[in-house]
């Protein structure tokens, strides 16, 4: 099993109150699973992805990644795991405004050792071509459309070929055709054995995944 969440809880402070968002989430993923997560706005889907991506420590419960317990591990170990194994396509793109497309997509490789410069260059160019931005390599974020920004963020996540891909509404800003191309890309990554968790509000998009779960009242339900 690549991911094993047991009884994961999390909440946020709102003034003096602690508002519970996740109230005991269980989720098991085998390598090569492709899971869609649905649920109403504000139910905690992004929170769940942040926990899966080791960006947020859950307030309770346990998270085993590849059989290793993550609870209590120091931040630098989580950061290393993240850069080696996990990619996150965020709802907000977090692209660096002063860098062009190639430089943004190459960012994750700054934290990855053991790859030659030519291999990095190949993976970056390949990812940019796959999202259809070959003609935009030298553009900076301010010179790109919303859908193009989304595709840069996807290229950046996929270029290092991570084991676990977490995508928060990856087709939310795209027209049907480009969205379809991006889903084909996820499908191809999944066929190559990458595990994918994708949040979406669109049933048609969700149907491309092998499994659907819905977040409701703080817990995950099948279907
Ligand atoms: N950093 C934070 N501090 C306080 N409250 C937060 C924080 N992040 C999220 N929340 C609250 O937690 C709840 C769940 O947020 P989350 O972003 O996980 O929902 P979501 O299911 O991804 O929603 P959407 O579909 O709109 O993206 C929301 O009510 C939100 O206001
Ligand atoms: Mg969200």
mmCIF file of C-alpha atoms and ligand atoms in Angstrom:
data_model
loop_
_atom_site.group_PDB
_atom_site.id
_atom_site.type_symbol
_atom_site.label_atom_id
_atom_site.label_comp_id
_atom_site.label_asym_id
_atom_site.label_seq_id
_atom_site.Cartn_x
_atom_site.Cartn_y
_atom_site.Cartn_z
ATOM 1 C CA UNK A 1 0.000 0.000 0.000
ATOM 2 C CA UNK A 2 1.393 3.406 -0.873
ATOM 3 C CA UNK A 3 -1.027 5.426 1.289
ATOM 4 C CA UNK A 4 -2.777 4.380 4.466
ATOM 5 C CA UNK A 5 -4.770 7.021 6.359
ATOM 6 C CA UNK A 6 -6.477 5.900 9.552
ATOM 7 C CA UNK A 7 -8.837 8.092 11.520
ATOM 8 C CA UNK A 8 -7.310 11.312 10.241
ATOM 9 C CA UNK A 9 -8.778 14.403 11.909
ATOM 10 C CA UNK A 10 -8.170 18.056 11.335
ATOM 11 C CA UNK A 11 -9.772 21.379 12.149
ATOM 12 C CA UNK A 12 -9.108 25.081 12.029
ATOM 13 C CA UNK A 13 -9.466 27.845 14.566
ATOM 14 C CA UNK A 14 -12.211 30.317 13.854
ATOM 15 C CA UNK A 15 -11.957 32.954 16.517
ATOM 16 C CA UNK A 16 -12.141 31.151 19.821
ATOM 17 C CA UNK A 17 -13.694 28.029 18.266
ATOM 18 C CA UNK A 18 -12.036 25.021 16.727
ATOM 19 C CA UNK A 19 -14.019 23.977 13.672
ATOM 20 C CA UNK A 20 -13.558 20.333 12.742
ATOM 21 C CA UNK A 21 -13.172 19.729 8.994
ATOM 22 C CA UNK A 22 -11.953 16.129 8.865
ATOM 23 C CA UNK A 23 -13.401 13.856 11.512
ATOM 24 C CA UNK A 24 -11.801 10.455 11.020
ATOM 25 C CA UNK A 25 -10.813 9.900 7.403
ATOM 26 C CA UNK A 26 -9.724 6.420 6.326
ATOM 27 C CA UNK A 27 -8.132 5.968 2.906
ATOM 28 C CA UNK A 28 -6.000 3.164 1.505
ATOM 29 C CA UNK A 29 -4.311 3.447 -1.871
ATOM 30 C CA UNK A 30 -2.394 0.776 -3.712
ATOM 31 C CA UNK A 31 0.361 1.767 -6.130
ATOM 32 C CA UNK A 32 -1.242 2.597 -9.472
ATOM 33 C CA UNK A 33 -4.628 3.598 -8.053
ATOM 34 C CA UNK A 34 -6.402 6.556 -9.659
ATOM 35 C CA UNK A 35 -8.944 8.020 -7.243
ATOM 36 C CA UNK A 36 -11.279 10.970 -7.721
ATOM 37 C CA UNK A 37 -12.386 12.907 -4.622
ATOM 38 C CA UNK A 38 -15.662 14.795 -4.782
ATOM 39 C CA UNK A 39 -17.596 16.737 -2.155
ATOM 40 C CA UNK A 40 -19.251 20.112 -1.665
ATOM 41 C CA UNK A 41 -17.185 23.276 -1.370
ATOM 42 C CA UNK A 42 -15.666 23.652 2.092
ATOM 43 C CA UNK A 43 -15.916 19.956 3.022
ATOM 44 C CA UNK A 44 -12.143 19.657 3.361
ATOM 45 C CA UNK A 45 -10.914 18.226 0.046
ATOM 46 C CA UNK A 46 -7.962 20.602 -0.223
ATOM 47 C CA UNK A 47 -7.190 20.034 3.464
ATOM 48 C CA UNK A 48 -7.098 16.284 2.779
ATOM 49 C CA UNK A 49 -4.752 16.757 -0.190
ATOM 50 C CA UNK A 50 -2.452 18.949 1.915
ATOM 51 C CA UNK A 51 -2.265 16.178 4.507
ATOM 52 C CA UNK A 52 -1.627 13.539 1.827
ATOM 53 C CA UNK A 53 1.088 15.792 0.401
ATOM 54 C CA UNK A 54 2.818 16.156 3.799
ATOM 55 C CA UNK A 55 2.254 19.911 3.704
ATOM 56 C CA UNK A 56 -0.009 19.769 6.733
ATOM 57 C CA UNK A 57 0.265 17.553 9.775
ATOM 58 C CA UNK A 58 -3.120 16.150 10.784
ATOM 59 C CA UNK A 59 -4.294 16.936 14.295
ATOM 60 C CA UNK A 60 -5.081 13.258 14.852
ATOM 61 C CA UNK A 61 -4.957 9.814 13.278
ATOM 62 C CA UNK A 62 -2.130 8.148 11.406
ATOM 63 C CA UNK A 63 -0.597 8.422 7.947
ATOM 64 C CA UNK A 64 1.595 5.668 6.566
ATOM 65 C CA UNK A 65 3.340 6.421 3.287
ATOM 66 C CA UNK A 66 4.771 3.237 1.785
ATOM 67 C CA UNK A 67 4.442 1.597 5.179
ATOM 68 C CA UNK A 68 6.330 4.336 7.005
ATOM 69 C CA UNK A 69 4.627 6.215 9.806
ATOM 70 C CA UNK A 70 4.875 9.966 9.179
ATOM 71 C CA UNK A 71 3.626 11.136 12.542
ATOM 72 C CA UNK A 72 6.349 12.801 14.575
ATOM 73 C CA UNK A 73 8.879 12.829 11.722
ATOM 74 C CA UNK A 74 10.955 16.003 11.620
ATOM 75 C CA UNK A 75 10.097 18.649 9.030
ATOM 76 C CA UNK A 76 13.273 18.139 7.018
ATOM 77 C CA UNK A 77 12.449 14.426 6.534
ATOM 78 C CA UNK A 78 8.936 15.300 5.366
ATOM 79 C CA UNK A 79 10.391 17.878 2.967
ATOM 80 C CA UNK A 80 12.745 15.260 1.534
ATOM 81 C CA UNK A 81 9.898 12.759 1.104
ATOM 82 C CA UNK A 82 7.798 15.403 -0.565
ATOM 83 C CA UNK A 83 10.393 16.380 -3.109
ATOM 84 C CA UNK A 84 11.311 12.777 -3.936
ATOM 85 C CA UNK A 85 7.948 11.066 -4.008
ATOM 86 C CA UNK A 86 5.011 13.470 -4.133
ATOM 87 C CA UNK A 87 3.756 16.080 -6.556
ATOM 88 C CA UNK A 88 1.022 18.565 -5.803
ATOM 89 C CA UNK A 89 -1.027 20.421 -8.396
ATOM 90 C CA UNK A 90 -2.581 23.163 -6.271
ATOM 91 C CA UNK A 91 -5.863 24.989 -6.705
ATOM 92 C CA UNK A 92 -3.735 28.158 -6.751
ATOM 93 C CA UNK A 93 -0.813 27.673 -9.067
ATOM 94 C CA UNK A 94 2.041 29.163 -7.003
ATOM 95 C CA UNK A 95 4.162 29.896 -10.044
ATOM 96 C CA UNK A 96 7.073 32.272 -9.540
ATOM 97 C CA UNK A 97 6.321 35.468 -11.474
ATOM 98 C CA UNK A 98 9.903 36.367 -12.395
ATOM 99 C CA UNK A 99 10.646 32.924 -13.898
ATOM 100 C CA UNK A 100 9.648 31.772 -17.373
ATOM 101 C CA UNK A 101 7.817 28.496 -18.128
ATOM 102 C CA UNK A 102 10.987 26.393 -18.428
ATOM 103 C CA UNK A 103 12.404 27.776 -15.176
ATOM 104 C CA UNK A 104 9.132 27.255 -13.293
ATOM 105 C CA UNK A 105 8.803 23.652 -14.478
ATOM 106 C CA UNK A 106 12.444 23.017 -13.520
ATOM 107 C CA UNK A 107 11.905 24.213 -9.912
ATOM 108 C CA UNK A 108 11.303 20.806 -8.281
ATOM 109 C CA UNK A 109 14.613 19.563 -9.650
ATOM 110 C CA UNK A 110 16.466 22.075 -7.463
ATOM 111 C CA UNK A 111 15.659 19.750 -4.563
ATOM 112 C CA UNK A 112 16.399 16.512 -6.380
ATOM 113 C CA UNK A 113 19.859 15.107 -6.566
ATOM 114 C CA UNK A 114 21.310 12.459 -8.827
ATOM 115 C CA UNK A 115 19.923 13.575 -12.195
ATOM 116 C CA UNK A 116 22.219 14.937 -14.886
ATOM 117 C CA UNK A 117 21.535 18.380 -16.305
ATOM 118 C CA UNK A 118 20.648 16.894 -19.665
ATOM 119 C CA UNK A 119 18.163 14.482 -18.062
ATOM 120 C CA UNK A 120 16.547 17.371 -16.173
ATOM 121 C CA UNK A 121 16.372 19.416 -19.366
ATOM 122 C CA UNK A 122 14.808 16.472 -21.208
ATOM 123 C CA UNK A 123 12.154 15.895 -18.523
ATOM 124 C CA UNK A 124 11.302 19.584 -18.315
ATOM 125 C CA UNK A 125 10.954 19.946 -22.095
ATOM 126 C CA UNK A 126 8.985 16.702 -22.345
ATOM 127 C CA UNK A 127 6.524 17.810 -19.634
ATOM 128 C CA UNK A 128 6.063 21.226 -21.286
ATOM 129 C CA UNK A 129 5.400 19.563 -24.652
ATOM 130 C CA UNK A 130 2.932 17.114 -23.080
ATOM 131 C CA UNK A 131 0.790 19.933 -21.689
ATOM 132 C CA UNK A 132 0.883 21.657 -25.078
ATOM 133 C CA UNK A 133 2.984 24.675 -24.107
ATOM 134 C CA UNK A 134 5.930 24.105 -26.437
ATOM 135 C CA UNK A 135 5.338 27.534 -27.973
ATOM 136 C CA UNK A 136 5.304 29.293 -24.590
ATOM 137 C CA UNK A 137 8.631 28.196 -23.117
ATOM 138 C CA UNK A 138 9.987 31.710 -22.587
ATOM 139 C CA UNK A 139 6.771 33.287 -21.310
ATOM 140 C CA UNK A 140 6.439 34.480 -17.739
ATOM 141 C CA UNK A 141 3.222 33.839 -15.739
ATOM 142 C CA UNK A 142 1.887 37.364 -16.391
ATOM 143 C CA UNK A 143 2.037 36.588 -20.125
ATOM 144 C CA UNK A 144 -0.078 33.419 -19.883
ATOM 145 C CA UNK A 145 -3.824 32.725 -19.719
ATOM 146 C CA UNK A 146 -5.467 31.034 -16.721
ATOM 147 C CA UNK A 147 -5.610 27.699 -18.525
ATOM 148 C CA UNK A 148 -1.971 28.007 -19.571
ATOM 149 C CA UNK A 149 -0.950 28.755 -15.966
ATOM 150 C CA UNK A 150 -2.817 25.642 -14.890
ATOM 151 C CA UNK A 151 -0.929 23.622 -17.492
ATOM 152 C CA UNK A 152 2.451 24.998 -16.338
ATOM 153 C CA UNK A 153 1.557 23.939 -12.789
ATOM 154 C CA UNK A 154 0.692 20.458 -14.081
ATOM 155 C CA UNK A 155 3.931 20.203 -16.087
ATOM 156 C CA UNK A 156 5.909 21.240 -13.000
ATOM 157 C CA UNK A 157 4.220 18.544 -10.905
ATOM 158 C CA UNK A 158 4.621 15.758 -13.467
ATOM 159 C CA UNK A 159 8.151 16.484 -14.715
ATOM 160 C CA UNK A 160 9.931 14.747 -11.799
ATOM 161 C CA UNK A 161 7.693 11.664 -12.337
ATOM 162 C CA UNK A 162 6.616 11.319 -8.708
ATOM 163 C CA UNK A 163 5.065 8.153 -7.238
ATOM 164 C CA UNK A 164 2.077 9.998 -5.814
ATOM 165 C CA UNK A 165 0.358 12.783 -7.758
ATOM 166 C CA UNK A 166 -2.145 14.978 -5.906
ATOM 167 C CA UNK A 167 -4.209 17.267 -8.081
ATOM 168 C CA UNK A 168 -6.719 19.838 -6.812
ATOM 169 C CA UNK A 169 -9.238 20.510 -9.588
ATOM 170 C CA UNK A 170 -6.606 20.233 -12.311
ATOM 171 C CA UNK A 171 -9.113 20.870 -15.095
ATOM 172 C CA UNK A 172 -11.060 23.587 -13.275
ATOM 173 C CA UNK A 173 -9.665 26.431 -15.380
ATOM 174 C CA UNK A 174 -9.592 24.662 -18.718
ATOM 175 C CA UNK A 175 -11.951 24.411 -21.682
ATOM 176 C CA UNK A 176 -13.356 20.944 -22.428
ATOM 177 C CA UNK A 177 -10.773 20.092 -25.061
ATOM 178 C CA UNK A 178 -7.691 21.150 -23.055
ATOM 179 C CA UNK A 179 -9.199 19.570 -19.948
ATOM 180 C CA UNK A 180 -9.591 16.338 -21.918
ATOM 181 C CA UNK A 181 -5.933 16.511 -23.000
ATOM 182 C CA UNK A 182 -4.850 16.982 -19.378
ATOM 183 C CA UNK A 183 -6.956 13.994 -18.305
ATOM 184 C CA UNK A 184 -5.309 11.929 -21.060
ATOM 185 C CA UNK A 185 -1.976 12.979 -19.587
ATOM 186 C CA UNK A 186 -3.015 11.874 -16.095
ATOM 187 C CA UNK A 187 -4.263 8.625 -17.611
ATOM 188 C CA UNK A 188 -0.891 8.049 -19.277
ATOM 189 C CA UNK A 189 0.935 8.752 -15.998
ATOM 190 C CA UNK A 190 -1.431 6.330 -14.257
ATOM 191 C CA UNK A 191 -0.824 3.672 -16.945
ATOM 192 C CA UNK A 192 2.891 4.064 -16.155
ATOM 193 C CA UNK A 193 2.121 3.118 -12.537
ATOM 194 C CA UNK A 194 1.879 6.539 -10.862
ATOM 195 C CA UNK A 195 -0.744 6.779 -8.116
ATOM 196 C CA UNK A 196 -3.141 9.703 -8.541
ATOM 197 C CA UNK A 197 -5.601 11.447 -6.222
ATOM 198 C CA UNK A 198 -7.625 14.074 -8.055
ATOM 199 C CA UNK A 199 -10.159 16.453 -6.538
ATOM 200 C CA UNK A 200 -12.900 17.536 -8.902
ATOM 201 C CA UNK A 201 -16.390 19.031 -8.869
ATOM 202 C CA UNK A 202 -17.164 17.512 -12.258
ATOM 203 C CA UNK A 203 -18.732 14.036 -12.393
ATOM 204 C CA UNK A 204 -17.623 13.536 -15.967
ATOM 205 C CA UNK A 205 -13.996 14.268 -14.997
ATOM 206 C CA UNK A 206 -14.336 12.008 -11.937
ATOM 207 C CA UNK A 207 -15.515 9.162 -14.160
ATOM 208 C CA UNK A 208 -12.033 9.023 -15.717
ATOM 209 C CA UNK A 209 -10.646 7.747 -12.413
ATOM 210 C CA UNK A 210 -10.856 4.088 -11.450
ATOM 211 C CA UNK A 211 -12.445 4.867 -8.103
ATOM 212 C CA UNK A 212 -14.627 7.617 -6.705
ATOM 213 C CA UNK A 213 -14.818 8.733 -3.078
ATOM 214 C CA UNK A 214 -16.878 11.572 -1.641
ATOM 215 C CA UNK A 215 -16.031 13.696 1.366
ATOM 216 C CA UNK A 216 -19.130 14.358 3.406
ATOM 217 C CA UNK A 217 -19.490 15.427 7.059
ATOM 218 C CA UNK A 218 -15.788 14.972 7.669
ATOM 219 C CA UNK A 219 -15.434 11.405 6.430
ATOM 220 C CA UNK A 220 -14.888 9.647 3.093
ATOM 221 C CA UNK A 221 -17.598 7.569 1.480
ATOM 222 C CA UNK A 222 -17.225 5.230 -1.500
ATOM 223 C CA UNK A 223 -19.009 6.363 -4.640
HETATM 224 N N1 LIG B 1 -5.844 27.795 6.889
HETATM 225 C C1 LIG B 1 -7.131 27.804 7.267
HETATM 226 N N2 LIG B 1 -7.553 28.443 8.381
HETATM 227 C C2 LIG B 1 -8.842 28.431 8.756
HETATM 228 N N3 LIG B 1 -9.808 27.776 8.101
HETATM 229 C C3 LIG B 1 -9.459 27.104 6.993
HETATM 230 C C4 LIG B 1 -8.105 27.082 6.504
HETATM 231 N N4 LIG B 1 -8.071 26.322 5.380
HETATM 232 C C5 LIG B 1 -9.335 25.910 5.168
HETATM 233 N N5 LIG B 1 -10.173 26.371 6.131
HETATM 234 C C6 LIG B 1 -11.617 26.080 6.252
HETATM 235 O O1 LIG B 1 -11.770 24.659 6.268
HETATM 236 C C7 LIG B 1 -12.862 24.242 5.465
HETATM 237 C C8 LIG B 1 -12.376 23.260 4.411
HETATM 238 O O2 LIG B 1 -11.525 23.945 3.502
HETATM 239 P P1 LIG B 1 -10.943 23.220 2.214
HETATM 240 O O3 LIG B 1 -10.143 24.240 1.482
HETATM 241 O O4 LIG B 1 -10.232 21.980 2.622
HETATM 242 O O5 LIG B 1 -12.301 22.845 1.440
HETATM 243 P P2 LIG B 1 -12.523 22.271 -0.033
HETATM 244 O O6 LIG B 1 -13.376 21.045 0.101
HETATM 245 O O7 LIG B 1 -11.227 22.120 -0.727
HETATM 246 O O8 LIG B 1 -13.396 23.432 -0.716
HETATM 247 P P3 LIG B 1 -13.427 23.910 -2.281
HETATM 248 O O9 LIG B 1 -14.210 22.871 -3.027
HETATM 249 O O10 LIG B 1 -14.171 25.216 -2.196
HETATM 250 O O11 LIG B 1 -12.024 24.069 -2.762
HETATM 251 C C9 LIG B 1 -13.470 25.521 4.902
HETATM 252 O O12 LIG B 1 -14.594 25.845 5.680
HETATM 253 C C10 LIG B 1 -12.387 26.564 5.045
HETATM 254 O O13 LIG B 1 -12.928 27.829 5.273
HETATM 255 MG MG1 LIG B 2 -10.388 23.097 -2.353
#
